[in-house]
XYZ file of C-alpha atoms in Angstrom:
577
model
C 3.608 12.080 -15.945
C 3.194 11.629 -16.690
C 4.316 15.121 -17.164
C 4.875 18.759 -16.436
C 4.193 21.988 -14.868
C 1.271 24.017 -13.686
C -2.027 24.130 -11.947
C -4.822 26.272 -13.320
C -7.328 27.753 -10.923
C -11.053 28.290 -11.013
C -12.430 31.746 -10.283
C -12.952 30.821 -6.666
C -9.237 30.034 -6.200
C -10.216 26.901 -4.369
C -7.717 24.529 -2.791
C -5.625 22.398 -5.111
C -5.876 18.668 -5.534
C -2.862 18.329 -3.251
C -4.039 19.569 0.130
C -1.377 21.052 2.350
C 1.221 20.560 -0.359
C 0.458 23.042 -3.089
C 4.003 23.775 -4.054
C 3.071 22.495 -7.487
C 0.354 25.073 -7.993
C 0.330 27.830 -10.556
C -3.075 29.481 -10.596
C -3.251 30.703 -14.165
C -6.784 30.735 -15.539
C -10.321 30.595 -14.188
C -11.685 27.970 -16.514
C -10.306 24.644 -15.294
C -12.968 22.371 -13.827
C -10.387 20.221 -12.173
C -7.497 22.531 -11.293
C -5.082 20.065 -12.872
C -1.451 19.943 -11.927
C 1.062 19.688 -14.721
C 4.583 18.832 -13.727
C 7.193 18.049 -16.292
C 9.472 15.701 -14.473
C 10.624 12.209 -15.185
C 10.883 9.060 -13.081
C 12.333 6.643 -15.592
C 13.937 3.483 -14.369
C 17.527 2.720 -15.280
C 16.472 0.328 -18.032
C 14.940 3.195 -19.977
C 18.355 4.707 -20.576
C 20.477 1.581 -20.875
C 18.032 -0.511 -22.880
C 17.041 -4.093 -22.202
C 20.574 -5.360 -22.855
C 21.588 -4.089 -19.419
C 19.170 -6.345 -17.572
C 20.727 -9.098 -15.548
C 18.189 -11.779 -16.337
C 18.662 -14.338 -19.049
C 16.988 -12.847 -22.096
C 16.128 -14.137 -25.546
C 17.420 -12.239 -28.565
C 15.160 -9.456 -29.758
C 14.807 -11.094 -33.152
C 12.675 -13.807 -31.598
C 10.035 -11.334 -30.459
C 6.937 -11.486 -32.664
C 4.971 -8.267 -32.972
C 3.392 -8.718 -36.377
C -0.183 -9.240 -35.244
C -2.141 -6.237 -34.068
C -3.944 -6.777 -30.760
C -1.772 -9.839 -30.127
C 0.295 -9.942 -26.948
C 4.007 -9.344 -27.420
C 6.123 -11.386 -25.044
C 9.763 -12.322 -25.213
C 10.179 -14.607 -22.246
C 7.101 -15.988 -20.560
C 9.244 -17.898 -18.104
C 10.460 -14.567 -16.721
C 6.898 -13.283 -16.554
C 5.656 -15.693 -13.924
C 2.964 -18.288 -14.474
C -0.675 -17.556 -15.131
C -3.002 -17.951 -12.137
C -5.447 -20.803 -12.510
C -8.593 -18.696 -12.854
C -7.189 -15.626 -14.690
C -5.121 -14.869 -17.772
C -2.790 -12.666 -15.731
C -1.914 -11.778 -12.175
C -1.804 -8.114 -13.174
C -3.029 -6.066 -16.126
C -1.953 -2.411 -16.382
C -3.873 0.025 -18.581
C -1.358 2.595 -19.799
C 2.338 2.233 -20.629
C 3.719 5.548 -19.455
C 6.398 5.873 -16.805
C 3.968 4.792 -14.070
C 2.721 1.722 -15.923
C 6.241 0.787 -17.011
C 7.602 1.009 -13.470
C 4.723 -1.063 -12.106
C 5.107 -3.699 -14.837
C 8.833 -4.197 -14.298
C 8.438 -4.378 -10.532
C 5.581 -6.861 -10.892
C 7.690 -9.184 -13.050
C 10.524 -8.944 -10.552
C 8.047 -10.067 -7.905
C 6.988 -13.057 -10.004
C 3.622 -11.794 -11.259
C 2.464 -12.698 -14.752
C 1.909 -9.219 -16.174
C 0.418 -7.539 -19.232
C 0.367 -3.859 -20.130
C -2.154 -2.243 -22.500
C -1.179 0.791 -24.557
C -3.284 2.465 -27.228
C -0.819 5.194 -28.152
C 2.948 4.829 -27.714
C 5.100 3.295 -24.990
C 6.391 5.919 -22.585
C 3.278 8.071 -22.404
C 3.459 11.824 -21.960
C 6.751 11.897 -20.064
C 8.823 10.178 -22.719
C 7.061 11.387 -25.842
C 5.577 14.790 -24.996
C 6.967 15.792 -21.630
C 9.963 15.162 -19.420
C 12.318 13.698 -21.990
C 12.008 16.013 -25.022
C 11.674 19.091 -22.824
C 14.968 18.300 -21.113
C 16.600 17.971 -24.523
C 15.434 21.487 -25.409
C 16.529 22.809 -22.016
C 19.985 21.277 -22.500
C 20.260 23.351 -25.676
C 19.037 26.517 -23.971
C 21.542 26.064 -21.163
C 24.464 25.820 -23.550
C 23.226 28.764 -25.575
C 23.061 30.860 -22.421
C 26.643 29.961 -21.539
C 27.896 30.817 -25.019
C 25.953 34.082 -25.140
C 27.060 35.243 -21.691
C 30.165 37.205 -22.622
C 30.736 38.439 -19.079
C 30.589 34.892 -17.705
C 32.986 33.605 -20.343
C 35.476 36.419 -19.787
C 35.435 35.721 -16.061
C 36.615 32.199 -16.892
C 39.209 33.483 -19.336
C 37.323 32.235 -22.394
C 36.577 33.931 -25.688
C 33.699 32.631 -27.809
C 32.509 33.842 -31.195
C 28.854 34.617 -31.782
C 26.730 31.546 -31.015
C 24.015 30.349 -33.346
C 21.727 27.343 -33.683
C 19.929 25.212 -36.231
C 16.253 25.045 -35.308
C 15.657 21.730 -37.045
C 18.775 20.261 -35.472
C 17.538 21.269 -32.025
C 14.107 19.770 -32.753
C 15.714 16.570 -34.038
C 17.751 16.264 -30.842
C 14.559 16.306 -28.742
C 12.722 13.911 -31.033
C 15.628 11.472 -31.309
C 16.033 11.339 -27.535
C 12.331 10.571 -27.089
C 12.557 7.809 -29.703
C 15.596 6.274 -28.042
C 14.052 6.230 -24.586
C 10.734 4.927 -25.939
C 12.491 2.052 -27.706
C 14.493 1.213 -24.607
C 11.349 1.178 -22.455
C 9.703 -1.185 -24.920
C 12.730 -3.447 -25.109
C 13.095 -3.623 -21.341
C 9.508 -4.865 -20.974
C 9.850 -7.326 -23.832
C 13.084 -8.664 -22.400
C 11.403 -9.449 -19.097
C 8.432 -11.012 -20.844
C 5.797 -8.393 -20.079
C 2.966 -8.936 -22.555
C 2.316 -5.694 -24.476
C -1.305 -5.596 -25.611
C -1.959 -3.008 -28.318
C -5.187 -1.048 -28.156
C -7.402 1.117 -25.982
C -8.195 -0.550 -22.668
C -11.450 -0.406 -20.715
C -12.871 -2.238 -17.723
C -15.818 -4.552 -18.366
C -16.268 -5.594 -14.755
C -14.364 -7.120 -11.852
C -11.155 -8.774 -13.113
C -12.091 -8.207 -16.781
C -10.487 -5.815 -19.281
C -11.217 -5.232 -22.945
C -8.640 -3.828 -25.354
C -8.476 -3.065 -29.042
C -9.410 -0.393 -31.551
C -12.035 2.214 -30.697
C -15.599 1.314 -31.673
C -14.765 -2.366 -32.174
C -15.485 -5.416 -29.993
C -11.841 -5.901 -29.144
C -10.231 -8.631 -27.093
C -10.954 -9.566 -23.489
C -8.424 -10.626 -20.858
C -8.886 -11.396 -17.188
C -6.601 -10.475 -14.306
C -6.528 -10.943 -10.589
C -5.622 -7.262 -10.211
C -5.878 -4.220 -12.497
C -3.979 -0.934 -12.413
C -5.204 2.168 -14.258
C -2.266 4.307 -15.420
C -3.702 6.343 -18.287
C -2.060 9.671 -17.469
C -3.151 13.116 -18.626
C -3.421 15.529 -21.549
C -2.852 19.296 -21.829
C -5.744 21.326 -20.433
C -7.041 24.075 -22.700
C -9.604 26.440 -21.132
C -12.727 27.530 -22.962
C -12.305 30.536 -25.184
C -8.859 29.479 -26.394
C -8.588 28.204 -29.949
C -5.554 25.968 -30.476
C -4.369 25.624 -34.071
C -1.088 23.825 -33.302
C 0.904 26.484 -35.152
C 0.454 29.909 -33.575
C -1.605 28.919 -30.516
C -0.023 25.813 -29.064
C 0.158 23.517 -26.059
C 3.337 22.013 -24.636
C 2.802 19.010 -26.926
C 3.226 21.265 -29.959
C 5.983 23.390 -28.434
C 8.232 20.391 -27.926
C 8.373 19.860 -31.694
C 9.913 23.346 -32.034
C 8.481 23.871 -35.491
C 9.163 27.593 -35.135
C 10.841 30.108 -32.837
C 8.521 33.143 -32.798
C 9.894 36.620 -32.285
C 7.288 37.273 -29.570
C 5.393 34.578 -27.706
C 2.883 34.911 -24.875
C 2.935 32.144 -22.276
C -0.304 31.688 -20.342
C 0.724 30.428 -16.899
C 3.989 31.055 -15.031
C 4.372 27.671 -13.387
C 6.827 24.932 -14.262
C 5.871 24.517 -17.917
C 5.756 28.253 -18.484
C 9.089 28.873 -16.772
C 10.864 26.080 -18.614
C 9.619 27.187 -22.013
C 10.469 30.816 -21.246
C 14.010 29.581 -20.617
C 14.069 27.802 -23.986
C 12.476 30.551 -26.059
C 14.494 33.447 -24.643
C 17.748 31.521 -25.098
C 16.820 31.022 -28.757
C 16.038 34.705 -29.248
C 12.311 35.118 -28.559
C 10.699 37.784 -26.423
C 8.236 36.397 -23.870
C 5.150 37.800 -22.176
C 3.742 35.917 -19.187
C 0.012 36.026 -18.451
C -0.646 35.054 -14.829
C -3.974 35.034 -12.985
C -2.563 35.672 -9.511
C -0.900 38.841 -8.317
C 2.622 37.434 -8.480
C 4.549 35.166 -10.798
C 5.461 31.618 -9.782
C 2.793 31.478 -7.068
C 3.290 27.797 -6.313
C 6.894 28.124 -5.159
C 8.075 28.988 -1.689
C 7.677 32.788 -1.711
C 11.298 33.528 -0.850
C 12.599 31.169 -3.522
C 10.111 32.538 -6.045
C 11.232 36.107 -5.384
C 14.880 35.212 -5.966
C 14.033 33.136 -9.042
C 12.118 36.045 -10.573
C 15.122 38.319 -10.057
C 17.386 35.855 -11.882
C 15.156 34.036 -14.386
C 12.769 36.793 -15.488
C 13.851 40.343 -14.747
C 17.187 40.325 -16.666
C 15.739 38.495 -19.685
C 13.516 39.645 -22.522
C 10.417 38.837 -20.501
C 7.534 41.059 -19.459
C 4.394 39.982 -17.673
C 0.779 40.720 -16.825
C -0.354 39.492 -13.407
C -3.828 39.434 -11.922
C -5.419 38.863 -15.337
C -7.226 36.065 -17.165
C -6.970 35.303 -20.860
C -10.634 34.915 -21.779
C -10.170 34.546 -25.521
C -7.194 33.670 -27.706
C -7.491 33.663 -31.502
C -4.776 32.149 -33.729
C -2.991 34.201 -36.358
C -4.914 34.248 -39.651
C -4.659 36.040 -42.979
C -1.606 38.021 -41.936
C -3.118 39.095 -38.628
C -1.310 38.300 -35.336
C -2.499 36.148 -32.458
C -4.907 38.180 -30.331
C -5.332 37.698 -26.591
C -8.174 39.331 -24.685
C -7.381 39.964 -21.008
C -9.761 40.713 -18.140
C -9.044 41.707 -14.561
C -8.984 38.594 -12.383
C -10.962 40.261 -9.600
C -13.345 42.685 -11.277
C -13.720 40.702 -14.538
C -13.550 44.012 -16.404
C -11.719 44.107 -19.785
C -8.080 44.933 -19.166
C -6.093 44.743 -22.406
C -5.745 43.112 -25.817
C -2.359 41.691 -26.772
C -1.187 41.012 -30.297
C 1.706 38.551 -30.461
C 3.289 36.130 -32.923
C 2.358 33.012 -30.924
C 0.812 31.870 -27.643
C 1.712 28.847 -25.519
C -1.057 27.544 -23.269
C 0.659 26.345 -20.083
C -2.443 26.072 -17.895
C -1.960 22.551 -16.625
C -3.043 19.039 -17.492
C -6.329 17.185 -17.241
C -6.676 13.455 -16.437
C -7.111 11.146 -19.426
C -9.800 8.884 -18.018
C -12.654 8.954 -20.538
C -13.819 5.586 -21.836
C -12.355 3.487 -19.042
C -15.655 1.762 -18.299
C -15.594 2.751 -14.641
C -19.387 2.677 -14.483
C -19.157 -1.118 -14.662
C -17.576 -1.120 -11.203
C -19.699 1.770 -9.813
C -16.939 4.381 -9.828
C -17.711 8.062 -10.292
C -14.854 10.274 -11.387
C -14.308 13.589 -9.609
C -13.540 16.376 -12.092
C -12.118 13.686 -14.333
C -9.856 12.141 -11.688
C -10.293 8.565 -10.503
C -10.868 8.617 -6.710
C -8.374 6.535 -4.721
C -7.347 6.043 -1.112
C -3.837 6.235 0.339
C -3.029 2.777 -1.065
C -4.111 3.792 -4.592
C -7.208 1.571 -4.345
C -10.003 2.885 -6.554
C -13.063 4.014 -4.566
C -16.655 3.460 -5.663
C -19.439 6.040 -5.392
C -19.929 5.115 -1.720
C -16.242 5.707 -0.948
C -15.459 2.022 -0.514
C -12.442 0.384 -2.214
C -13.236 -1.547 -5.384
C -11.614 -4.966 -4.887
C -8.502 -5.583 -7.009
C -8.651 -2.228 -8.841
C -5.992 0.486 -8.474
C -5.181 3.807 -10.144
C -1.781 5.513 -10.248
C -0.234 8.680 -11.652
C -1.885 11.681 -13.251
C -5.202 9.853 -13.576
C -5.733 9.983 -9.780
C -4.530 13.586 -9.400
C -2.655 13.096 -6.137
C 0.668 14.369 -7.471
C 1.066 14.755 -11.206
C 4.724 13.854 -11.510
C 6.184 11.042 -13.594
C 8.296 9.719 -10.743
C 5.302 9.915 -8.386
C 3.364 7.706 -10.808
C 6.201 5.196 -10.866
C 6.468 5.224 -7.076
C 2.718 4.712 -6.732
C 2.843 1.774 -9.137
C 5.678 0.128 -7.242
C 3.785 0.712 -3.986
C 0.738 -1.074 -5.416
C 2.829 -4.045 -6.522
C 4.345 -4.246 -3.048
C 0.819 -4.524 -1.648
C -0.144 -7.163 -4.184
C 2.834 -9.283 -3.179
C 2.257 -9.224 0.545
C 3.790 -6.026 1.883
C 1.474 -3.282 3.109
C 3.016 -0.093 1.781
C 1.772 3.499 1.854
C 3.693 6.147 -0.063
C 4.574 9.368 1.764
C 3.850 11.936 -0.936
C 5.465 14.739 1.061
C 8.814 13.000 0.546
C 8.506 13.139 -3.254
C 10.707 15.901 -4.725
C 9.958 18.136 -7.695
C 12.134 20.310 -9.886
C 11.967 23.013 -12.512
C 14.803 22.685 -15.024
C 15.460 26.339 -15.742
C 18.975 27.827 -15.684
C 19.654 27.790 -12.817
C 17.284 25.098 -11.548
C 14.649 25.151 -8.812
C 13.835 22.133 -6.659
C 11.751 21.419 -3.607
C 10.405 18.727 -1.322
C 7.892 18.867 1.501
C 6.152 22.027 2.683
C 6.715 25.671 1.797
C 7.321 28.044 4.697
C 3.702 29.350 4.733
C 2.376 25.780 4.652
C 4.703 24.715 7.465
C 3.693 27.667 9.646
C 0.011 26.955 9.039
C 0.550 23.336 10.055
C 2.529 24.408 13.125
C -0.228 26.747 14.252
C -2.812 23.991 13.994
C -0.719 21.329 15.703
C 1.082 23.497 18.244
C 4.781 23.299 17.445
C 7.526 25.753 16.543
C 9.008 26.230 13.068
C 12.544 27.371 12.302
C 14.230 28.236 8.997
C 17.880 27.827 7.996
C 19.473 29.118 4.786
C 22.758 28.879 2.974
C 24.006 30.629 -0.148
C 25.718 29.131 -3.177
C 28.131 32.067 -2.904
C 29.751 30.217 0.008
C 30.289 27.020 -2.006
C 33.712 26.452 -3.550
C 32.482 24.366 -6.487
C 29.794 26.920 -7.393
C 32.373 29.711 -7.309
C 34.757 27.656 -9.458
C 31.938 27.387 -12.014
C 31.272 31.134 -11.591
C 27.701 30.172 -10.650
C 27.343 31.587 -7.170
C 23.758 32.807 -7.626
C 21.591 30.543 -5.512
C 19.968 29.773 -2.192
C 19.075 26.653 -0.208
C 16.388 26.838 2.459
C 15.517 24.361 5.205
C 12.220 24.464 7.118
C 12.262 22.323 10.252
C 11.089 21.689 13.790
C 13.737 22.784 16.310
C 12.178 20.678 19.070
C 12.802 17.294 17.460
C 14.837 17.912 14.291
C 12.086 16.916 11.830
C 12.589 18.185 8.284
C 9.397 19.849 7.046
C 10.619 21.123 3.692
C 13.696 21.979 1.636
C 13.809 24.418 -1.282
C 16.808 25.051 -3.529
C 17.478 27.579 -6.271
C 20.850 27.285 -7.934
C 23.247 25.229 -10.009
C 22.087 21.577 -10.268
C 19.362 22.115 -7.680
C 17.389 19.215 -9.182
C 20.203 16.828 -8.286
C 20.818 18.250 -4.824
C 17.259 17.846 -3.511
C 17.351 14.070 -3.129
C 19.355 13.974 0.082
C 16.570 15.954 1.724
C 13.877 13.878 0.013
C 15.346 10.621 1.283
C 15.789 12.083 4.759
C 12.082 12.955 4.887
C 11.115 9.526 3.557
C 13.275 7.723 6.120
C 12.448 10.035 9.021
C 16.089 11.028 9.476
C 16.647 13.719 12.101
C 18.644 16.865 11.358
C 20.906 16.154 14.337
C 21.844 12.848 12.725
C 22.236 14.043 9.140
C 24.528 16.806 10.434
C 27.113 14.056 10.930
C 27.049 12.934 7.272
C 30.248 13.482 5.287
C 30.225 15.199 1.887
C 33.088 15.275 -0.618
C 34.954 18.551 -0.965
C 34.717 20.552 -3.099
C 31.251 19.612 -4.364
C 27.876 21.268 -4.674
C 26.555 18.737 -2.154
C 28.249 20.831 0.520
C 25.463 23.384 0.032
C 23.127 20.849 1.633
C 25.771 19.863 4.177
C 26.094 23.475 5.340
C 22.320 23.873 5.304
C 21.772 21.028 7.758
C 24.748 22.047 9.897
C 23.341 25.569 10.248
C 20.051 24.299 11.713
C 19.620 24.833 15.468
C 17.994 21.801 17.064
C 17.328 21.880 20.811
C 19.835 19.902 22.836
C 17.238 17.626 24.450
C 15.902 16.348 21.104
C 16.475 12.619 20.833
C 14.965 9.457 19.450
C 13.926 8.696 15.897
C 11.352 10.705 14.037
C 8.424 8.448 13.255
C 6.999 9.864 10.065
C 3.564 8.513 9.346
C 2.950 8.075 5.630
C 1.055 11.054 4.291
C -1.781 10.334 1.900
C -2.034 13.393 -0.326
């Protein structure tokens, strides 16, 4: 994401930035001008975890890489980075070195493009440094703590465990060290392939021309045949909320785990809120959710959300206020607690005042697009987002594509997921190298890494039925329980449900939603099926190893009832979200 987890909603509860696919929406507060999505998921390429030493190309030793001059390009192997076009410094310049920019840069070099990437902060962006990566480290800790603390679960397996404890600083160090490792590996992978890393803040001066360097200084100028904007997003904090970084925090602060408060309020019950509730309750905190809509987890498929609430919220030390807005939050000062003023979401009348030890603002993310110089190419941002078409081409104020300028990831607001940003970047590079490619965003999966996990791809059941009513087709639903899966029962983790939404007339998969053990890993068979247009009647014939959790999906597809006359491939047109 570059990153993580919720969508905040204006008072009008208008449609999200992902029409017909709002499974990423958590309407939390009325103050967001852009209703930003915030999804904490990662799309790192393999090199990020293995480091540049795993790359197959001939690579120079790292010691030969010079990085001693600020604002100077860092390049390890220019021969691997293509040759400069005659009239430009580079074939491609990417502004932003998060997961999206990194994926685009590596793919561009593989395609023979001379490539540079500009980064003013740190390599890896939000996902690696303040999102996907450190949050998963904390969630790994919370998962193990839950296992050790669950005496009934342990006894069922014949295990006896003494009282479990944790070292807060050790947990925080684990998250920070993982982020550092992945960040270094991302950097090394780009250096090894010869991607020029230009240090500084990037802005567009005009067609084919980019400036980079320190703020408020002339900087350096490079030219490129094509430019990709990949600047990501930042946490969105509504008006009336005072963040001090200690007692009133965003996800950026929470990932440092500088404290574990006895009682913490989480504003927003979407992905970020759910994941942090999992972490904090496992470490001993009590949690209060503040949610603007009438039910928790409003962005999930309703049936999955209902089950998830029964498992993830009701049995834990979590209470909640729904249908309310937090209009003012004041940090703890002079021995006084954090105060949160609540109003009724509908009547706007004062509802309650909470006093807690800390508050986490999980109200979404806003695009980081200030200072890009888009006026120089006649582009007007919409609520901070850079307007693009289905091929990620930036649109000017008339709605026409700006030649040779693209925008990917959180900055365009289509789907604020790290792996979506990477996929968009790769799609752009495919276009630049001669292949017309349009990404089907409805085939991109998402996951919430609670214990157990939630994952989804495609449409929710209400969205599918709305689409069916408009287009005149029938919708069917199939379900299977984890209680029927041998591997889940062996793990004593039978709580879970998989749900398939499909067309019985032709076998098209409209959506799949999973709640259960390793749901985030199981979703990809359905995601790839949607992307490839695979019919249910064909995927029914796939073979899955026994006993594995993958058989949950196997049974799900086998239970679907497709009409006998259905035949021929499903031709899925790419969906521009």
